[in-house]
mmCIF file of C-alpha atoms in Angstrom:
data_model
loop_
_atom_site.group_PDB
_atom_site.id
_atom_site.type_symbol
_atom_site.label_atom_id
_atom_site.label_comp_id
_atom_site.label_asym_id
_atom_site.label_seq_id
_atom_site.Cartn_x
_atom_site.Cartn_y
_atom_site.Cartn_z
ATOM 1 C CA LEU A 1 40.087 124.670 103.100
ATOM 2 C CA PRO A 2 40.787 121.652 105.206
ATOM 3 C CA LEU A 3 43.261 122.089 108.011
ATOM 4 C CA CYS A 4 46.758 120.520 107.781
ATOM 5 C CA PHE A 5 47.924 118.190 110.447
ATOM 6 C CA PRO A 6 49.725 120.845 112.695
ATOM 7 C CA GLN A 7 46.606 123.060 112.584
ATOM 8 C CA LYS A 8 44.331 120.195 113.578
ATOM 9 C CA LEU A 9 46.724 119.291 116.407
ATOM 10 C CA TRP A 10 46.797 122.935 117.589
ATOM 11 C CA LYS A 11 42.941 123.176 117.597
ATOM 12 C CA MET A 12 42.765 119.900 119.638
ATOM 13 C CA LEU A 13 45.242 121.245 122.169
ATOM 14 C CA GLU A 14 43.376 124.507 122.539
ATOM 15 C CA SER A 15 40.002 122.726 122.818
ATOM 16 C CA SER A 16 38.542 121.642 126.144
ATOM 17 C CA LYS A 17 36.926 118.653 124.343
ATOM 18 C CA PHE A 18 39.970 116.387 124.588
ATOM 19 C CA GLN A 19 41.392 114.906 127.768
ATOM 20 C CA SER A 20 43.930 112.649 125.922
ATOM 21 C CA ILE A 21 46.170 115.397 124.548
ATOM 22 C CA TRP A 22 47.511 118.562 126.272
ATOM 23 C CA TRP A 23 50.230 121.183 126.211
ATOM 24 C CA SER A 24 53.144 120.149 128.440
ATOM 25 C CA GLU A 25 56.319 121.838 129.590
ATOM 26 C CA GLY A 26 54.586 125.308 129.650
ATOM 27 C CA GLY A 27 53.315 124.979 126.076
ATOM 28 C CA LYS A 28 56.525 123.748 124.525
ATOM 29 C CA CYS A 29 55.590 120.044 124.186
ATOM 30 C CA VAL A 30 52.642 117.990 123.126
ATOM 31 C CA ALA A 31 51.644 115.292 125.630
ATOM 32 C CA ILE A 32 49.520 112.397 124.427
ATOM 33 C CA ASN A 33 47.956 109.759 126.652
ATOM 34 C CA LYS A 34 48.205 107.044 124.082
ATOM 35 C CA ASP A 35 45.527 104.668 125.414
ATOM 36 C CA LEU A 36 42.975 107.428 125.977
ATOM 37 C CA PHE A 37 43.803 109.042 122.579
ATOM 38 C CA LYS A 38 43.069 105.795 120.833
ATOM 39 C CA VAL A 39 39.646 105.742 122.322
ATOM 40 C CA GLU A 40 38.753 109.483 122.486
ATOM 41 C CA VAL A 41 40.188 110.652 119.187
ATOM 42 C CA LEU A 42 40.836 107.605 116.932
ATOM 43 C CA GLY A 43 37.690 105.742 117.987
ATOM 44 C CA ARG A 44 35.297 108.432 116.801
ATOM 45 C CA GLY A 45 32.779 107.748 114.069
ATOM 46 C CA VAL A 46 33.428 108.915 110.501
ATOM 47 C CA ARG A 47 31.592 112.204 110.721
ATOM 48 C CA GLN A 48 33.292 113.231 114.038
ATOM 49 C CA ARG A 49 36.797 111.979 113.014
ATOM 50 C CA VAL A 50 39.666 114.474 113.480
ATOM 51 C CA PHE A 51 42.280 112.533 111.520
ATOM 52 C CA ASN A 52 41.713 110.241 108.502
ATOM 53 C CA THR A 53 43.044 107.242 110.437
ATOM 54 C CA ARG A 54 42.184 104.926 113.347
ATOM 55 C CA HIS A 55 45.696 104.005 114.171
ATOM 56 C CA ILE A 56 48.068 105.729 116.633
ATOM 57 C CA ASP A 57 51.059 104.809 114.523
ATOM 58 C CA SER A 58 49.737 106.906 111.590
ATOM 59 C CA VAL A 59 49.393 109.866 113.899
ATOM 60 C CA ILE A 60 52.953 109.314 115.187
ATOM 61 C CA ARG A 61 54.173 109.077 111.552
ATOM 62 C CA GLN A 62 52.470 112.415 110.835
ATOM 63 C CA LEU A 63 54.232 113.994 113.963
ATOM 64 C CA ASN A 64 57.576 112.751 112.603
ATOM 65 C CA LEU A 65 56.815 113.991 109.037
ATOM 66 C CA TYR A 66 56.153 117.451 110.459
ATOM 67 C CA GLY A 67 59.427 117.645 112.381
ATOM 68 C CA PHE A 68 58.230 116.583 115.878
ATOM 69 C CA THR A 69 60.802 114.605 117.880
ATOM 70 C CA LYS A 70 59.826 112.193 120.768
ATOM 71 C CA MET A 71 61.026 113.399 124.111
ATOM 72 C CA GLN A 72 61.954 111.153 127.014
ATOM 73 C CA ARG A 73 60.161 111.966 130.276
ATOM 74 C CA ASP A 74 63.283 112.840 132.225
ATOM 75 C CA PHE A 75 62.595 116.546 132.303
ATOM 76 C CA GLN A 76 60.935 118.267 135.262
ATOM 77 C CA ARG A 77 57.214 118.058 136.063
ATOM 78 C CA SER A 78 54.998 120.760 134.712
ATOM 79 C CA ALA A 79 54.695 123.865 136.763
ATOM 80 C CA SER A 80 51.014 124.575 136.142
ATOM 81 C CA LEU A 81 48.507 122.782 138.374
ATOM 82 C CA PRO A 82 46.208 121.431 135.617
ATOM 83 C CA GLU A 83 49.228 120.052 133.608
ATOM 84 C CA PHE A 84 50.654 118.458 136.804
ATOM 85 C CA LEU A 85 47.346 116.924 137.801
ATOM 86 C CA SER A 86 46.696 115.538 134.333
ATOM 87 C CA GLU A 87 50.188 114.043 134.201
ATOM 88 C CA GLU A 88 49.923 112.588 137.662
ATOM 89 C CA ALA A 89 46.522 111.042 136.914
ATOM 90 C CA ALA A 90 47.840 109.559 133.711
ATOM 91 C CA ALA A 91 50.946 108.199 135.406
ATOM 92 C CA SER A 92 49.034 106.633 138.232
ATOM 93 C CA ALA A 93 46.734 104.874 135.800
ATOM 94 C CA HIS A 94 49.838 103.332 134.222
ATOM 95 C CA SER A 95 48.957 104.811 130.882
ATOM 96 C CA GLN A 96 51.750 105.463 128.338
ATOM 97 C CA ILE A 97 52.272 109.195 127.842
ATOM 98 C CA LEU A 98 54.059 110.288 124.761
ATOM 99 C CA TYR A 99 55.821 113.643 124.573
ATOM 100 C CA TYR A 100 56.716 115.361 121.318
ATOM 101 C CA TYR A 101 58.530 118.571 120.585
ATOM 102 C CA ASN A 102 58.833 120.839 117.636
ATOM 103 C CA PRO A 103 60.683 124.242 118.017
ATOM 104 C CA SER A 104 58.026 125.728 115.620
ATOM 105 C CA PHE A 105 55.108 124.413 117.610
ATOM 106 C CA ASN A 106 54.909 126.517 120.790
ATOM 107 C CA ARG A 107 51.806 127.747 122.577
ATOM 108 C CA ALA A 108 53.366 131.092 123.448
ATOM 109 C CA HIS A 109 54.343 131.702 119.760
ATOM 110 C CA PRO A 110 51.327 130.783 117.557
ATOM 111 C CA TRP A 111 52.751 132.607 114.558
ATOM 112 C CA LEU A 112 55.455 129.910 114.312
ATOM 113 C CA LEU A 113 52.780 127.341 113.326
ATOM 114 C CA GLY A 114 53.180 128.359 109.677
ATOM 115 C CA MET A 115 56.755 127.125 109.824
ATOM 116 C CA CYS A 116 55.682 123.512 110.558
ATOM 117 C CA LYS A 117 56.040 122.075 107.139
ATOM 118 C CA ARG A 118 55.815 118.501 105.998
ATOM 119 C CA ARG A 119 59.233 117.103 105.233
#
């Protein structure tokens, strides 16, 4: 069976293949480097495509449909060194980082993933 959007997102976050998307805030938020994501994920060929789109707006629409809300970056920096370094590198490159939160999408509680339902 094909994976639903939240499952694909989870697999990407847990994979070391993607530099454009990572867990932030100790696994409570999804961070997306918008510019790098467009190239690294959406720019893939048909056979390697993760999502059935080449447009970031379609991915954002899916996030919203599955109950993710956009977070403003006024919360504290990540405590873990890898997260901090990736966020710093992205910020220094003037890339736009998007942060999304869903209470049922938490790295420490993978069993909640089944509660991420499409609205």
